[in-house]
Structure formats: structure tokens, C-alpha cells
PDB file of C-alpha atoms in Angstrom:
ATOM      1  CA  UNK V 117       0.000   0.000   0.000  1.00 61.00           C
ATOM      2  CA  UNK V 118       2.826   2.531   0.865  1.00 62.00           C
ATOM      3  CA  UNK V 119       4.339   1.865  -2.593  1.00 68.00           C
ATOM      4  CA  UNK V 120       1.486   2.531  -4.314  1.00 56.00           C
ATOM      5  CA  UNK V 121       0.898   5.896  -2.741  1.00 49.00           C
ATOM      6  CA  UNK V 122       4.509   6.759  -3.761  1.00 49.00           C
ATOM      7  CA  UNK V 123       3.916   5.909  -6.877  1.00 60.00           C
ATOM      8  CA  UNK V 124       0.707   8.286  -6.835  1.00 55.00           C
ATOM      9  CA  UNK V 125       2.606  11.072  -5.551  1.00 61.00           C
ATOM     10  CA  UNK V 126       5.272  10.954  -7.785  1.00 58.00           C
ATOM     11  CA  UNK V 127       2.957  10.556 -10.444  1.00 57.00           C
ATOM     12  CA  UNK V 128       1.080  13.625  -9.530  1.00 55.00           C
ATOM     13  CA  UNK V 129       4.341  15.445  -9.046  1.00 60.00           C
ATOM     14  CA  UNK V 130       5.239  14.562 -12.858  1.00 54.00           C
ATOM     15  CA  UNK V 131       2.029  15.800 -14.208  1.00 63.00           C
ATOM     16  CA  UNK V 132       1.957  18.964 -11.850  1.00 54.00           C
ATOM     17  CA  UNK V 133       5.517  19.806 -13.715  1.00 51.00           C
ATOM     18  CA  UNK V 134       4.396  18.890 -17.073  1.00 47.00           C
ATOM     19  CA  UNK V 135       1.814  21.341 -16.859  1.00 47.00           C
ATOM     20  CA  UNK V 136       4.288  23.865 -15.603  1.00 47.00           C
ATOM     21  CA  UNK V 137       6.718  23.252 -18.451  1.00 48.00           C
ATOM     22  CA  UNK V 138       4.007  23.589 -20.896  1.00 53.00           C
ATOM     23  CA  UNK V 139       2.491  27.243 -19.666  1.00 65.00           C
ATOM     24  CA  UNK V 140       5.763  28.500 -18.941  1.00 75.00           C
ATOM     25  CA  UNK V 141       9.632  29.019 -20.662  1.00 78.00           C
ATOM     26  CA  UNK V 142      12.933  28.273 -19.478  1.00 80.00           C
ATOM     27  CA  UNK V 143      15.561  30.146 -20.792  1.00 76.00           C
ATOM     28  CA  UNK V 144      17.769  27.034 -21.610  1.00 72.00           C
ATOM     29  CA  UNK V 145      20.583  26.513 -24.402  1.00 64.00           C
ATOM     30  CA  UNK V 146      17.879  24.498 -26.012  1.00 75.00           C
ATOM     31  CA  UNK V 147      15.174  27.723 -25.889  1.00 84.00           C
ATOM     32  CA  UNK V 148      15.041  28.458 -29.908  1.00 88.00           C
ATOM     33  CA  UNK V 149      13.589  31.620 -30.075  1.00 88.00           C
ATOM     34  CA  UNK V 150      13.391  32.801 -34.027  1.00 91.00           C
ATOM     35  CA  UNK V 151      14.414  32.223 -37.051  1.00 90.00           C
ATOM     36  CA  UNK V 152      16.328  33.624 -39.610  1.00 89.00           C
ATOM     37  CA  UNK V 153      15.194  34.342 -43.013  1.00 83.00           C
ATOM     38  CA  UNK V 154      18.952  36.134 -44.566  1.00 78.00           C
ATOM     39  CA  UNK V 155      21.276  37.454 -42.574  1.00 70.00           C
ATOM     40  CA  UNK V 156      19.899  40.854 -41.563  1.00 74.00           C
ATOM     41  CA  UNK V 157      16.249  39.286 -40.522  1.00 81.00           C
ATOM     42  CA  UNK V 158      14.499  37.196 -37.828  1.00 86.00           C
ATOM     43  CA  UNK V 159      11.132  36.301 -37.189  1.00 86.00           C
ATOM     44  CA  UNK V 160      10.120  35.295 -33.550  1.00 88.00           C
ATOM     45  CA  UNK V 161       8.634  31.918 -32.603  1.00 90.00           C
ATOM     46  CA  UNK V 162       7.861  31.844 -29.464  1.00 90.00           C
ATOM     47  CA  UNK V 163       5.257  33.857 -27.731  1.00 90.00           C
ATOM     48  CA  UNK V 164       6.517  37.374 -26.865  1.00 88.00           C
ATOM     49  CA  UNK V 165       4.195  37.575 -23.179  1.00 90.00           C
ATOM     50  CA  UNK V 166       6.070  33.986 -22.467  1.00 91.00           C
ATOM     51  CA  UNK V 167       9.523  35.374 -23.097  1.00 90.00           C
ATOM     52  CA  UNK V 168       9.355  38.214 -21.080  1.00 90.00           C
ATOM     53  CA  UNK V 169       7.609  36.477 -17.920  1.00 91.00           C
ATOM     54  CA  UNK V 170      10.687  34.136 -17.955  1.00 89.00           C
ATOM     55  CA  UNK V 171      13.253  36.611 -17.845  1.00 89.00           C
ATOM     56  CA  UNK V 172      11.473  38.395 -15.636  1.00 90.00           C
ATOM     57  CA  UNK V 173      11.230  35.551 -13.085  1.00 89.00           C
ATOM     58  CA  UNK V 174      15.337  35.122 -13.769  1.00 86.00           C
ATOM     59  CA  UNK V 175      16.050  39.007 -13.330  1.00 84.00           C
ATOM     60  CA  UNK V 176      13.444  40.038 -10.900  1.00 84.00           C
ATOM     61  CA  UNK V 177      12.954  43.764 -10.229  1.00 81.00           C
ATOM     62  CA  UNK V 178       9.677  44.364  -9.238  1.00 76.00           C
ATOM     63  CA  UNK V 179       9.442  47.791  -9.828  1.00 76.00           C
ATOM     64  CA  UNK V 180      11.023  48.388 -13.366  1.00 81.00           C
ATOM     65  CA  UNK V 181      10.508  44.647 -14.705  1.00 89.00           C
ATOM     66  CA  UNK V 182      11.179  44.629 -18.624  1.00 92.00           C
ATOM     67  CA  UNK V 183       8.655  45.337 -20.670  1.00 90.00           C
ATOM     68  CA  UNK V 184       9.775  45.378 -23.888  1.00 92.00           C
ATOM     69  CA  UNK V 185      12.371  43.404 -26.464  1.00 89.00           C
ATOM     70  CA  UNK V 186      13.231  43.504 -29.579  1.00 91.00           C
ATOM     71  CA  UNK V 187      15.709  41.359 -32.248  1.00 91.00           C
ATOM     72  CA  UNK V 188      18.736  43.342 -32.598  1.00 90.00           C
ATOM     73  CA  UNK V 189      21.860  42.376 -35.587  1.00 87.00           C
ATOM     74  CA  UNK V 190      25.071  44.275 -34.970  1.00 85.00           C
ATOM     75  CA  UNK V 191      28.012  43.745 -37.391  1.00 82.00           C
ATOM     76  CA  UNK V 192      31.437  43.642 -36.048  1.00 79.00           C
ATOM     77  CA  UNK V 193      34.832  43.056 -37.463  1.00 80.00           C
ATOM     78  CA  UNK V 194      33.047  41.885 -41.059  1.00 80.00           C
ATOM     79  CA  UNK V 195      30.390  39.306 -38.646  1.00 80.00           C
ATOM     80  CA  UNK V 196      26.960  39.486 -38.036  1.00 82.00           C
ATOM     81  CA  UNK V 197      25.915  38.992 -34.518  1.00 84.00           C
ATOM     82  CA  UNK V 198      22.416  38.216 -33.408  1.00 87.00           C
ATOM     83  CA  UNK V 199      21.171  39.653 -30.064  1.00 90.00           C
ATOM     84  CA  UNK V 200      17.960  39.678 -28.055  1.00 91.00           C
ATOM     85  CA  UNK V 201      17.302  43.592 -26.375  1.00 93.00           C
ATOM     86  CA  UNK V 202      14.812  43.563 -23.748  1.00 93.00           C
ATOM     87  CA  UNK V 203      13.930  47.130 -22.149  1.00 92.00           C
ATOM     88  CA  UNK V 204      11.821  48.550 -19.219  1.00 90.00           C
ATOM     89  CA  UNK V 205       9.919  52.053 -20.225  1.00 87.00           C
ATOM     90  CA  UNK V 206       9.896  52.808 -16.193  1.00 86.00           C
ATOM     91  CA  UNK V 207      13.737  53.012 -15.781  1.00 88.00           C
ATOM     92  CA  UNK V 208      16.630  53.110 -17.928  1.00 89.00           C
ATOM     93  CA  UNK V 209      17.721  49.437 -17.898  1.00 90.00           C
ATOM     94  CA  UNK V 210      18.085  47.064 -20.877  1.00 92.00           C
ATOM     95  CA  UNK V 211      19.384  43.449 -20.643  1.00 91.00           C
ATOM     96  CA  UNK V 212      21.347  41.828 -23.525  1.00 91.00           C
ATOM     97  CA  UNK V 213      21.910  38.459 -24.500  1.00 89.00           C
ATOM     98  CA  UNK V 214      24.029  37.061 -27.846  1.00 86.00           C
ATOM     99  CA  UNK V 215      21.935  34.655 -29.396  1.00 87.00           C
ATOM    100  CA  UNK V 216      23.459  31.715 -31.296  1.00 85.00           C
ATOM    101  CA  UNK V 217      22.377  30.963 -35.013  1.00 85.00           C
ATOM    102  CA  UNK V 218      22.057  26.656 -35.755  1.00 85.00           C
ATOM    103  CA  UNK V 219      20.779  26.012 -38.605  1.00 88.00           C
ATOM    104  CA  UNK V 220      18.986  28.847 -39.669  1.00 89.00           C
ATOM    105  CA  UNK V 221      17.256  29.230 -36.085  1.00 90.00           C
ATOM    106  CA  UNK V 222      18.269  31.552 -32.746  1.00 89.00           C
ATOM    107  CA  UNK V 223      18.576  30.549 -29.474  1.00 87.00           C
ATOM    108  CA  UNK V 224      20.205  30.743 -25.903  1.00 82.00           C
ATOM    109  CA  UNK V 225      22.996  28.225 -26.629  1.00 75.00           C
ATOM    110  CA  UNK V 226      26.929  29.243 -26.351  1.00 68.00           C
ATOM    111  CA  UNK V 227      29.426  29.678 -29.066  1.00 62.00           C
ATOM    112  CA  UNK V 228      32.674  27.575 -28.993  1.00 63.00           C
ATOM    113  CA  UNK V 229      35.646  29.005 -28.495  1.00 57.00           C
ATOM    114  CA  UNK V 230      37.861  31.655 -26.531  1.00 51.00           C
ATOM    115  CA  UNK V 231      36.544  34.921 -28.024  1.00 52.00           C
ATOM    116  CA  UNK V 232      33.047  33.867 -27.489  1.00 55.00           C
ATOM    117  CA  UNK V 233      33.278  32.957 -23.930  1.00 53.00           C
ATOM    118  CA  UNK V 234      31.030  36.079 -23.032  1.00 55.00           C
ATOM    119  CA  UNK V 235      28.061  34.800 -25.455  1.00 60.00           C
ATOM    120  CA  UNK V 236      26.581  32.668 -22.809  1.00 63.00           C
ATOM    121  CA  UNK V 237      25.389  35.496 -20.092  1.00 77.00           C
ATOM    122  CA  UNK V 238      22.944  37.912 -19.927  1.00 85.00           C
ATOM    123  CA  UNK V 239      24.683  41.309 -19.234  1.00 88.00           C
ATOM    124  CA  UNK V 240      22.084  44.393 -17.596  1.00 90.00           C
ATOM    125  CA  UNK V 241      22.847  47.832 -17.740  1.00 91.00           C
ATOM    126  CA  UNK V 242      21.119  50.195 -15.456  1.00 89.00           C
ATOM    127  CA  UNK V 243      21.152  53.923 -14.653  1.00 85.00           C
ATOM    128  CA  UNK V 244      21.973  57.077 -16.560  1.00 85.00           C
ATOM    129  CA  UNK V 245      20.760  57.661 -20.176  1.00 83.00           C
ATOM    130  CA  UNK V 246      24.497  57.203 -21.344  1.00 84.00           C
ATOM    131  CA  UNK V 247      24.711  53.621 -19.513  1.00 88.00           C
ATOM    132  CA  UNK V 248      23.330  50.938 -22.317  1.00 89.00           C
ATOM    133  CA  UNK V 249      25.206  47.880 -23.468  1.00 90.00           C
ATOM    134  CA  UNK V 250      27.677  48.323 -26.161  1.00 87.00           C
ATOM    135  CA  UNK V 251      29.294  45.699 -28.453  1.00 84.00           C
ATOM    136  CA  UNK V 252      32.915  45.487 -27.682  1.00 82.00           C
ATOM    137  CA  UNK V 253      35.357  43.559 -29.083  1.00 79.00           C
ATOM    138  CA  UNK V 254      38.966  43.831 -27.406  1.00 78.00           C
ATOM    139  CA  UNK V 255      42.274  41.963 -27.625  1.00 80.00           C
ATOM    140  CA  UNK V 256      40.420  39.114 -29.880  1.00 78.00           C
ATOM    141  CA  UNK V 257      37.274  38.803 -27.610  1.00 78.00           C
ATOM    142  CA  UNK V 258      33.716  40.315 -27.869  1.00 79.00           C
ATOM    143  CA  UNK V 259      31.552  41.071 -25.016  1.00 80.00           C
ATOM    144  CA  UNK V 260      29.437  43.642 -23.535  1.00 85.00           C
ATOM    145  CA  UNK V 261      30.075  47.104 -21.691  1.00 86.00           C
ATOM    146  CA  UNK V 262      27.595  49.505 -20.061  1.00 88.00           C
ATOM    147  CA  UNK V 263      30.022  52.215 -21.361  1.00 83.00           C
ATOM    148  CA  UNK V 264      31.861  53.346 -24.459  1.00 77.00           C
ATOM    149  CA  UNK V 265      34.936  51.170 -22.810  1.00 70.00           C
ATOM    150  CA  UNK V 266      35.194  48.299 -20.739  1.00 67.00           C
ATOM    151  CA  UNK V 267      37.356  50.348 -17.911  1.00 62.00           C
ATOM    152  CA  UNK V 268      35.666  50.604 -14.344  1.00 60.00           C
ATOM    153  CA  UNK V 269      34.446  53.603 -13.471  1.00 56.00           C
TER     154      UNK V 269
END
């Protein structure tokens, strides 16, 4: 008899995190968010509310929570570089993340190699109008800055 209430409540546990899974994202390497048509433009393909209720719950701020994203391309040293831009209209704080084209399709995942090694985190700038991330790419690496340089301040 025990078992088979164990078995119930792991059962029930299962199907209580199924359901989860299935209202909700993760922001995983496997999260494929778009896809790319040429090299200049993506279409999204998951839903928009979704994506920013899950970054949201990673980077919680109650107060200015992001609001906003968009699909950003920057082109760097002769490369083009997808990255997701997600805003709050209350504050001045944006949150970057690289996102990694397979096969024709964006997502979370990192890039291999040395100079890439900053692909795989989300990088927030917050405060004055002149603080925003910045596409940097110093002594063979990219990365992010919230200023024109990546010095401290």
C-alpha cells in the first residue's frame, strides 16, 4: 500500500511539472527563439508575453521589470551577430543576450571558443541615459560594456 501511494505522488508530481513546463519558458541553451530568413532578418517563434515572464522571473525587479524586447543584428569586425534587447519604459535598464544561429534558427545556446566565452550570459545595464550595453570587441574577444569602454568607473 505505501508503494502505491509513492507511486501516486510521484505521479502527480510529474504531471503537476508537465503542466508547468508547458504554460511556462525556461531560458535554456535548447530555448530556440526565431528564425532567420537572410542574414539581416528574424522572425520570432515563441510567444513574446512567455519570453518576457521568464526573464522576468530570472532578473526580478519588481518595480522596473522589462517590458519590452526587440531582435537586434550588430556587425562587427566583417560578422553578423544576433542579439535579443529587452527594455523597461519605467527606468533606464536594458538586458542583452548574444543569441546563437544553428541552422537557420536563434537561441540561448553558447558559441565555442575563446573569443566567445562572453556569449553565454545575460549582461544588464542600469542607470543614466548614457549607460546601455555596447558591443565590444577587445584583444580578440567580444563582449558587452555599459560604457563606451570596458574600464571601471
Amino acid at each position: 500500500m505505501k508503494r502505491l501511494y509513492v507511486i501516486l505522488i510521484m505521479l502527480c508530481s510529474v504531471i503537476c511539472r508537465a503542466q508547468k513546463n508547458s504554460d511556462t519558458l525556461e531560458l535554456s541553451e535548447q530555448l530556440v527563439i526565431a528564425e532567420v530568413s537572410d542574414k539581416h532578418t528574424a522572425s520570432m517563434i515563441v510567444d513574446p508575453d512567455k519570453l518576457l515572464q521568464a526573464i522576468n522571473r530570472e532578473f526580478p525587479k519588481k518595480e522596473t521589470e522589462f517590458d519590452a524586447f526587440h531582435l537586434r543584428i550588430a556587425a562587427v569586425n566583417n560578422h553578423i551577430w544576433h542579439y535579443l534587447e529587452c527594455t523597461t519604459h519605467k527606468s533606464n535598464r536594458t538586458l542583452v543576450k548574444w543569441l546563437r544561429v544553428t541552422n537557420g534558427k536563434l537561441d540561448f545556446g553558447q558559441a565555442e571558443g575563446k573569443a566567445f566565452s562572453l556569449m553565454s550570459t545575460f549582461f544588464i545595464c542600469e542607470g543614466e541615459a548614457s549607460c546601455y550595453p555596447r558591443l565590444l570587441f577587445i584583444d580578440g574577444m567580444y563582449g558587452w560594456s555599459c560604457r563606451e569602454t570596458s574600464a571601471c568607473v
